[in-house]
Each structure stands twice: as structure tokens, then as C-alpha cells.
Amino acid sequence: MISEDLAVEVHGSNSAWYKAWVIDVFKTNALCTFENGWKEDQRVPFMRIRLPPEYPSNYPYKLNEDVEVKSNTTPCCWWPATINFVSGDRNTFSIVYKYQNNYNYTSNSNYSVDLVGRDRIRPITPSTFFHPSVFYKYSAEVPEKMKRVCKYTRGFRRDRFQALQGRNESKSH
């Protein structure tokens, strides 16, 4: 399992931000693996990678404010949108999605309207993209025995491993 501390967001050509993790670094890009494996690992230019933004949960959203809205589909991503209605309790919002192709608005057919709760909305984030100097790559020799074990257990389900581990611990007592 990859640590949440290493999570990033990758900007797709459709203008959405997708959750991913950096697993290797090169001179001008990084190899990213995507949430739930919905897409093959991909080398992504640093200018399309950012850290997930932090924002207050009680942020005071306003009418006509540009925001990002979390999709409820797979793959999960954050879409740019604009608030066009705020409910009286300020917990439900009507938003207009702005779908883009190649970062350009193309026509009115690329818009849709949805009602979303506060849990699926966040302020638009000024993107601070990665730069190669953010990373330090360290290589270490891996013993042959460990390489064999890792090769054998690749794809081995964690829950099965924990179940086997529990059985082995109960036998040793």
C-alpha cells in the first residue's frame, strides 16, 4: 500500500484533477500510479502534478465563485465548476461544471448542472506544480533473496497475507 503522505493530483487533458502517487522521478517528469489502478502507470510532466490542496471545512462559499467538485464516479476526480445557487443552510450548492478539452472551452454543450453537498466541493486551488528539485532520488542495493520474495508475493492480496500471518502466529503460541 502506498502512503497517503505521497499522494498527488495529476491534471488530466479534460481539466479534471485525478488522485495519484509518484513512484519514480526523472529529469522532466515523474512516473505516477493512479488511484484504484483505473489507468496504467504513466510518466507525467511536473507541470501537471500538484500536492492535494488543503482548505478549511467551513469555507464560506459564495454565489458565482469558481470551485472544484468531486465526482461520484470511477475514476474519482475533481472538476472545475462555478456555484450558481447556495441553499439557505449553506450546505447544498447548485454548480455548473465546465468540461474542457485540451484546456479550452469549446461550446455550451460542455456544461452541465448538478446539486452537491459541502463534502464534495472545495475552493479553486492556485496550482503550485512540482519542480525536479522537490525530489531526491536514492537508490539502494536489494539482496537477491528479497527480490525473489517480492517477485513471489507481487499481487498477493493483503487480506490473505494477514489471515495467513494470524494463523502462523496462533500456531507459534
XYZ file of N, CA and C in Angstrom:
519
model
N 0.842 -1.182 0.000
C 0.000 0.000 0.000
C 0.883 1.239 0.000
N 0.512 2.219 -0.788
C 1.274 3.454 -0.885
C 0.751 4.431 0.157
N 1.646 5.129 0.835
C 1.279 6.053 1.898
C 0.498 7.241 1.353
N -0.521 7.682 2.104
C -1.282 8.878 1.727
C -0.394 10.111 1.751
N 0.717 10.038 2.505
C 1.641 11.168 2.558
C 2.272 11.446 1.205
N 2.267 10.459 0.307
C 2.893 10.607 -1.001
C 1.873 10.878 -2.099
N 0.631 11.151 -1.734
C -0.427 11.386 -2.720
C -0.217 12.722 -3.428
N -0.565 12.746 -4.709
C -0.519 13.956 -5.525
C -1.808 14.009 -6.340
N -1.987 15.080 -7.078
C -3.069 15.177 -8.042
C -2.459 15.452 -9.409
N -2.985 14.741 -10.420
C -2.493 14.882 -11.787
C -3.583 15.557 -12.614
N -3.189 16.598 -13.337
C -4.130 17.353 -14.170
C -4.320 16.641 -15.494
N -5.558 16.186 -15.744
C -5.866 15.484 -16.988
C -6.110 16.452 -18.133
N -6.051 15.949 -19.353
C -6.274 16.798 -20.526
C -7.718 17.287 -20.595
N -8.608 16.706 -19.772
C -10.009 17.119 -19.727
C -10.270 18.164 -18.651
N -9.225 18.665 -18.006
C -9.229 19.706 -16.970
C -9.534 19.193 -15.569
N -9.763 17.906 -15.394
C -10.030 17.334 -14.071
C -8.712 16.979 -13.386
N -8.751 16.929 -12.054
C -7.597 16.539 -11.244
C -7.830 15.137 -10.702
N -6.890 14.207 -10.954
C -7.016 12.807 -10.553
C -6.007 12.478 -9.464
N -6.434 11.672 -8.471
C -5.546 11.263 -7.382
C -4.545 10.231 -7.901
N -3.285 10.419 -7.510
C -2.223 9.512 -7.939
C -1.099 9.565 -6.905
N -0.077 8.748 -7.134
C 1.115 8.730 -6.296
C 2.339 8.723 -7.196
N 3.360 9.475 -6.805
C 4.623 9.474 -7.540
C 5.401 8.246 -7.094
N 5.808 7.401 -8.068
C 6.553 6.191 -7.713
C 7.974 6.195 -8.266
N 8.278 7.137 -9.164
C 9.649 7.297 -9.655
C 9.778 8.694 -10.235
N 11.010 9.206 -10.253
C 11.253 10.574 -10.695
C 12.331 10.581 -11.765
N 12.123 11.403 -12.785
C 13.074 11.571 -13.879
C 13.402 13.055 -14.017
N 14.142 13.415 -15.029
C 14.599 14.792 -15.181
C 13.456 15.798 -15.360
N 12.479 15.486 -16.200
C 11.412 16.443 -16.505
C 10.014 15.931 -16.152
N 9.914 14.712 -15.636
C 8.597 14.158 -15.327
C 8.708 13.125 -14.212
N 7.556 12.626 -13.808
C 7.504 11.624 -12.742
C 6.599 10.480 -13.188
N 6.926 9.278 -12.749
C 6.077 8.121 -13.013
C 5.021 8.082 -11.916
N 3.751 8.123 -12.322
C 2.643 8.151 -11.369
C 1.795 6.901 -11.515
N 1.317 6.411 -10.376
C 0.341 5.323 -10.377
C -0.970 5.922 -9.898
N -2.079 5.550 -10.545
C -3.362 6.182 -10.295
C -4.225 5.381 -9.329
N -5.093 6.104 -8.616
C -5.983 5.514 -7.626
C -6.790 4.368 -8.236
N -6.842 3.259 -7.526
C -7.585 2.055 -7.928
C -7.129 1.476 -9.258
N -5.949 1.863 -9.730
C -5.403 1.314 -10.968
C -6.284 1.536 -12.184
N -7.082 2.589 -12.199
C -8.009 2.827 -13.320
C -7.279 3.149 -14.611
N -6.015 3.521 -14.484
C -5.205 3.873 -15.652
C -3.818 3.297 -15.422
N -3.162 2.895 -16.479
C -1.807 2.359 -16.353
C -0.875 3.425 -15.779
N 0.186 2.983 -15.099
C 1.188 3.923 -14.618
C 1.651 4.762 -15.798
N 1.872 6.050 -15.539
C 2.156 6.972 -16.632
C 3.209 7.988 -16.212
N 4.099 8.330 -17.147
C 5.044 9.416 -16.912
C 4.318 10.723 -17.169
N 4.335 11.602 -16.160
C 3.586 12.848 -16.216
C 4.555 14.014 -16.042
N 4.484 15.035 -16.912
C 5.349 16.211 -16.733
C 5.077 16.863 -15.380
N 6.124 17.397 -14.752
C 5.977 18.039 -13.445
C 4.921 19.141 -13.468
N 4.783 19.836 -14.603
C 3.837 20.945 -14.682
C 2.372 20.494 -14.624
N 2.107 19.176 -14.583
C 0.751 18.651 -14.452
C 0.543 17.920 -13.122
N 1.478 18.094 -12.179
C 1.388 17.413 -10.880
C 1.394 18.457 -9.765
N 0.489 18.286 -8.802
C 0.473 19.162 -7.626
C 0.141 18.339 -6.390
N 0.442 18.895 -5.219
C 0.027 18.276 -3.963
C -1.473 18.511 -3.794
N -2.187 17.570 -3.155
C -3.616 17.811 -2.904
C -3.763 19.067 -2.044
N -4.662 19.958 -2.424
C -4.789 21.219 -1.676
C -5.413 21.014 -0.304
N -5.081 21.922 0.600
C -5.693 21.945 1.921
C -6.624 23.145 1.969
N -7.777 22.982 2.603
C -8.755 24.061 2.673
C -9.597 23.852 3.922
N -10.132 24.929 4.494
C -10.947 24.790 5.706
C -12.308 24.176 5.380
N -12.796 23.304 6.253
C -14.090 22.645 6.021
C -15.260 23.629 6.119
N -15.058 24.746 6.794
C -16.131 25.734 6.945
C -15.937 26.922 5.996
N -15.279 26.692 4.884
C -15.026 27.756 3.906
C -16.351 28.415 3.493
N -16.422 29.760 3.465
C -17.680 30.454 3.140
C -17.868 30.618 1.618
N -18.432 29.618 0.961
C -18.640 29.682 -0.484
C -19.635 30.780 -0.848
N -19.456 31.371 -2.030
C -20.305 32.467 -2.484
C -20.873 32.167 -3.863
N -21.957 32.798 -4.178
C -22.578 32.702 -5.489
C -21.593 33.154 -6.569
N -21.537 32.434 -7.679
C -20.661 32.708 -8.835
C -19.178 32.473 -8.561
N -18.873 31.802 -7.457
C -17.469 31.502 -7.145
C -17.024 30.270 -7.928
N -15.818 30.326 -8.476
C -15.229 29.150 -9.126
C -14.748 28.193 -8.052
N -15.071 26.909 -8.224
C -14.734 25.874 -7.249
C -14.299 24.618 -7.991
N -13.934 23.597 -7.222
C -13.683 22.259 -7.761
C -14.669 21.318 -7.084
N -15.255 20.395 -7.867
C -16.278 19.489 -7.355
C -15.813 18.052 -7.546
N -15.916 17.263 -6.476
C -15.507 15.859 -6.515
C -16.561 15.031 -7.233
N -16.132 14.279 -8.227
C -17.070 13.423 -8.961
C -17.461 12.251 -8.077
N -18.599 11.654 -8.383
C -19.015 10.455 -7.656
C -18.975 9.256 -8.600
N -18.021 9.295 -9.514
C -17.845 8.220 -10.488
C -16.455 7.625 -10.339
N -16.210 6.558 -11.067
C -14.869 5.976 -11.107
C -14.310 6.230 -12.486
N -13.154 6.812 -12.621
C -12.275 7.238 -11.531
C -12.769 8.530 -10.891
N -12.515 8.630 -9.605
C -12.889 9.826 -8.863
C -11.930 10.950 -9.249
N -12.453 12.140 -9.431
C -11.596 13.278 -9.772
C -12.287 14.564 -9.331
N -11.582 15.674 -9.457
C -12.104 16.995 -9.120
C -12.268 17.802 -10.400
N -13.508 18.279 -10.669
C -13.824 19.044 -11.872
C -13.953 20.526 -11.548
N -13.525 21.399 -12.460
C -13.776 22.835 -12.257
C -15.262 23.121 -12.446
N -15.786 24.040 -11.641
C -17.200 24.376 -11.711
C -17.405 25.773 -11.135
N -18.621 26.276 -11.275
C -18.998 27.563 -10.712
C -20.291 27.385 -9.923
N -20.358 27.994 -8.743
C -21.570 27.925 -7.920
C -22.616 28.870 -8.518
N -23.817 28.342 -8.809
C -24.878 29.223 -9.325
C -26.084 29.293 -8.390
N -26.010 28.600 -7.227
C -27.049 28.688 -6.215
C -26.466 28.185 -4.897
N -26.782 28.877 -3.801
C -26.369 28.452 -2.463
C -27.631 28.307 -1.623
N -27.826 27.144 -0.986
C -29.024 26.904 -0.175
C -29.011 27.778 1.077
N -30.162 27.896 1.705
C -30.285 28.714 2.909
C -29.399 28.244 4.051
N -29.206 26.920 4.174
C -28.355 26.402 5.251
C -26.879 26.412 4.864
N -26.566 26.828 3.655
C -25.204 26.960 3.119
C -24.469 25.615 3.074
N -25.231 24.497 3.001
C -24.618 23.176 2.917
C -24.919 22.466 1.599
N -25.792 23.048 0.775
C -26.095 22.470 -0.527
C -25.886 23.549 -1.584
N -25.289 23.137 -2.697
C -24.932 24.092 -3.738
C -25.344 23.545 -5.096
N -25.847 24.427 -5.935
C -26.049 24.079 -7.330
C -24.808 24.570 -8.050
N -24.226 23.702 -8.827
C -22.995 24.079 -9.512
C -23.137 23.810 -11.009
N -22.350 24.536 -11.783
C -22.273 24.332 -13.226
C -20.875 23.828 -13.518
N -20.793 22.600 -14.041
C -19.493 22.044 -14.415
C -19.008 22.689 -15.697
N -17.714 22.868 -15.791
C -17.090 23.404 -17.002
C -16.191 22.328 -17.579
N -16.739 21.507 -18.441
C -15.931 20.465 -19.072
C -15.065 21.097 -20.141
N -13.818 20.688 -20.206
C -12.900 21.250 -21.186
C -12.186 20.139 -21.916
N -11.833 20.411 -23.128
C -10.987 19.519 -23.912
C -9.728 20.285 -24.264
N -8.597 19.714 -23.950
C -7.312 20.357 -24.229
C -7.222 21.753 -23.622
N -7.810 21.924 -22.441
C -7.737 23.152 -21.661
C -8.441 24.341 -22.303
N -9.288 24.160 -23.301
C -10.015 25.259 -23.938
C -11.512 24.999 -23.845
N -12.293 26.022 -23.520
C -13.747 25.881 -23.572
C -14.121 25.728 -25.034
N -14.978 24.778 -25.344
C -15.284 24.538 -26.749
C -16.687 24.979 -27.138
N -17.702 24.703 -26.332
C -19.067 25.123 -26.659
C -19.944 24.968 -25.434
N -21.163 25.481 -25.509
C -22.081 25.366 -24.372
C -22.458 23.921 -24.078
N -22.273 23.011 -25.010
C -22.603 21.604 -24.762
C -21.630 20.960 -23.777
N -20.574 21.667 -23.420
C -19.603 21.135 -22.471
C -19.900 21.553 -21.033
N -21.136 21.949 -20.752
C -21.526 22.361 -19.416
C -22.642 21.452 -18.913
N -22.700 21.244 -17.603
C -23.829 20.534 -17.007
C -24.052 21.086 -15.608
N -25.247 20.868 -15.057
C -25.627 21.408 -13.753
C -25.876 20.245 -12.798
N -25.518 20.425 -11.513
C -25.687 19.374 -10.518
C -25.893 20.014 -9.148
N -26.532 19.300 -8.230
C -26.626 19.709 -6.833
C -25.607 18.896 -6.047
N -24.805 19.565 -5.241
C -23.793 18.859 -4.448
C -23.782 19.390 -3.025
N -23.326 18.537 -2.106
C -23.173 18.933 -0.715
C -21.788 19.507 -0.470
N -21.640 20.107 0.687
C -20.369 20.717 1.082
C -19.214 19.708 1.055
N -19.513 18.423 1.288
C -18.468 17.395 1.325
C -17.863 17.109 -0.045
N -18.490 17.580 -1.124
C -17.978 17.318 -2.480
C -17.500 18.579 -3.182
N -17.236 19.626 -2.432
C -16.844 20.894 -3.041
C -15.631 21.455 -2.304
N -14.761 22.120 -3.035
C -13.612 22.778 -2.411
C -13.281 24.038 -3.214
N -12.633 25.009 -2.569
C -12.271 26.235 -3.288
C -11.314 25.915 -4.443
N -11.363 26.727 -5.473
C -10.425 26.562 -6.576
C -9.030 26.761 -6.001
N -8.103 25.967 -6.450
C -6.767 25.995 -5.872
C -5.777 26.552 -6.870
N -5.067 27.608 -6.492
C -3.999 28.066 -7.385
C -2.958 26.954 -7.432
N -2.720 26.443 -8.603
C -1.849 25.269 -8.747
C -0.386 25.632 -8.574
N 0.236 24.954 -7.630
C 1.673 25.046 -7.450
C 2.218 23.717 -7.926
N 2.797 23.728 -9.115
C 3.250 22.487 -9.713
C 4.621 22.089 -9.183
N 4.935 20.821 -9.358
C 6.213 20.296 -8.905
C 7.354 20.776 -9.789
N 8.514 20.724 -9.230
C 9.759 21.026 -9.933
C 10.717 19.897 -9.590
N 11.643 19.540 -10.504
C 12.555 18.419 -10.213
C 13.305 18.547 -8.884
N 13.563 19.770 -8.442
C 14.318 19.948 -7.196
C 13.512 19.547 -5.960
N 12.195 19.296 -6.107
C 11.356 18.865 -4.989
C 11.743 17.458 -4.548
N 12.272 16.660 -5.487
C 12.548 15.254 -5.221
C 14.026 14.988 -5.028
N 14.296 14.000 -4.213
C 15.639 13.462 -4.072
C 15.520 11.967 -4.304
N 16.228 11.476 -5.296
C 16.134 10.057 -5.630
C 17.323 9.328 -5.022
N 17.033 8.290 -4.271
C 18.069 7.494 -3.613
C 17.914 6.052 -4.070
N 19.000 5.449 -4.509
C 18.973 4.046 -4.935
C 19.738 3.207 -3.929
N 19.224 2.030 -3.662
C 19.872 1.122 -2.715
C 19.910 -0.277 -3.314
N 20.944 -1.011 -2.975
C 21.053 -2.405 -3.414
C 20.029 -3.249 -2.657
N 19.341 -4.111 -3.376
C 18.359 -5.000 -2.762
C 18.900 -6.425 -2.853
N 18.988 -7.132 -1.716
C 19.508 -8.505 -1.727
C 18.661 -9.414 -2.625
N 19.294 -10.388 -3.254
C 18.612 -11.308 -4.181
C 17.436 -12.021 -3.511
N 17.620 -12.459 -2.255
C 16.552 -13.168 -1.560
C 15.305 -12.288 -1.449
N 15.503 -11.013 -1.148
C 14.370 -10.101 -1.025
C 13.699 -9.884 -2.388
N 14.493 -9.830 -3.453
C 13.928 -9.684 -4.802
C 13.038 -10.873 -5.135
N 13.499 -12.081 -4.771
C 12.701 -13.286 -5.042
C 11.396 -13.273 -4.259
N 11.473 -12.905 -2.990
C 10.278 -12.858 -2.141
C 9.290 -11.838 -2.695
N 9.782 -10.671 -3.072
C 8.901 -9.628 -3.615
C 8.279 -10.077 -4.932
N 9.049 -10.760 -5.761
C 8.522 -11.242 -7.035
C 7.429 -12.270 -6.790
N 7.623 -13.137 -5.814
C 6.655 -14.188 -5.494
C 5.362 -13.610 -4.925
N 5.478 -12.575 -4.083
C 4.302 -12.036 -3.402
C 3.623 -10.913 -4.172
N 4.138 -10.537 -5.337
C 3.519 -9.455 -6.108
C 2.063 -9.825 -6.438
N 1.157 -8.931 -6.136
C -0.250 -9.196 -6.396
C -0.900 -10.052 -5.322
N -0.150 -10.463 -4.317
C -0.679 -11.280 -3.226
C -1.585 -10.387 -2.389
N -2.819 -10.771 -2.216
C -3.767 -9.892 -1.536
C -3.414 -9.707 -0.069
N -3.426 -8.448 0.364
C -3.062 -8.092 1.730
C -3.932 -8.815 2.757
N -5.247 -8.929 2.511
C -6.124 -9.582 3.484
C -5.779 -11.057 3.645
N -5.397 -11.720 2.534
C -4.978 -13.123 2.624
C -3.670 -13.235 3.397
N -2.763 -12.287 3.142
C -1.490 -12.295 3.843
C -1.720 -12.143 5.348
N -2.589 -11.217 5.745
C -2.862 -11.001 7.167
C -3.540 -12.218 7.781
N -4.431 -12.864 7.025
C -5.089 -14.074 7.528
C -4.060 -15.180 7.745
N -3.152 -15.359 6.783
C -2.099 -16.369 6.924
C -1.177 -16.024 8.084
N -0.849 -14.750 8.202
C 0.026 -14.309 9.281
C -0.618 -14.601 10.637
N -1.933 -14.355 10.753
C -2.661 -14.636 12.000
C -2.637 -16.119 12.318
N -2.806 -16.973 11.293
C -2.757 -18.436 11.514
C -1.384 -18.864 11.982
N -0.344 -18.304 11.370
C 1.036 -18.676 11.747
C 1.343 -18.224 13.168
N 0.838 -17.067 13.574
C 1.093 -16.583 14.937
C 0.394 -17.469 15.964
N -0.840 -17.935 15.637
C -1.574 -18.772 16.588
C -0.906 -20.153 16.712
N -0.255 -20.639 15.659
C 0.443 -21.924 15.727
C 1.699 -21.821 16.580
N 2.316 -20.635 16.602
C 3.583 -20.493 17.327
C 3.369 -20.315 18.824
N 2.127 -20.073 19.276
C 1.876 -19.857 20.713
C 1.564 -21.126 21.423
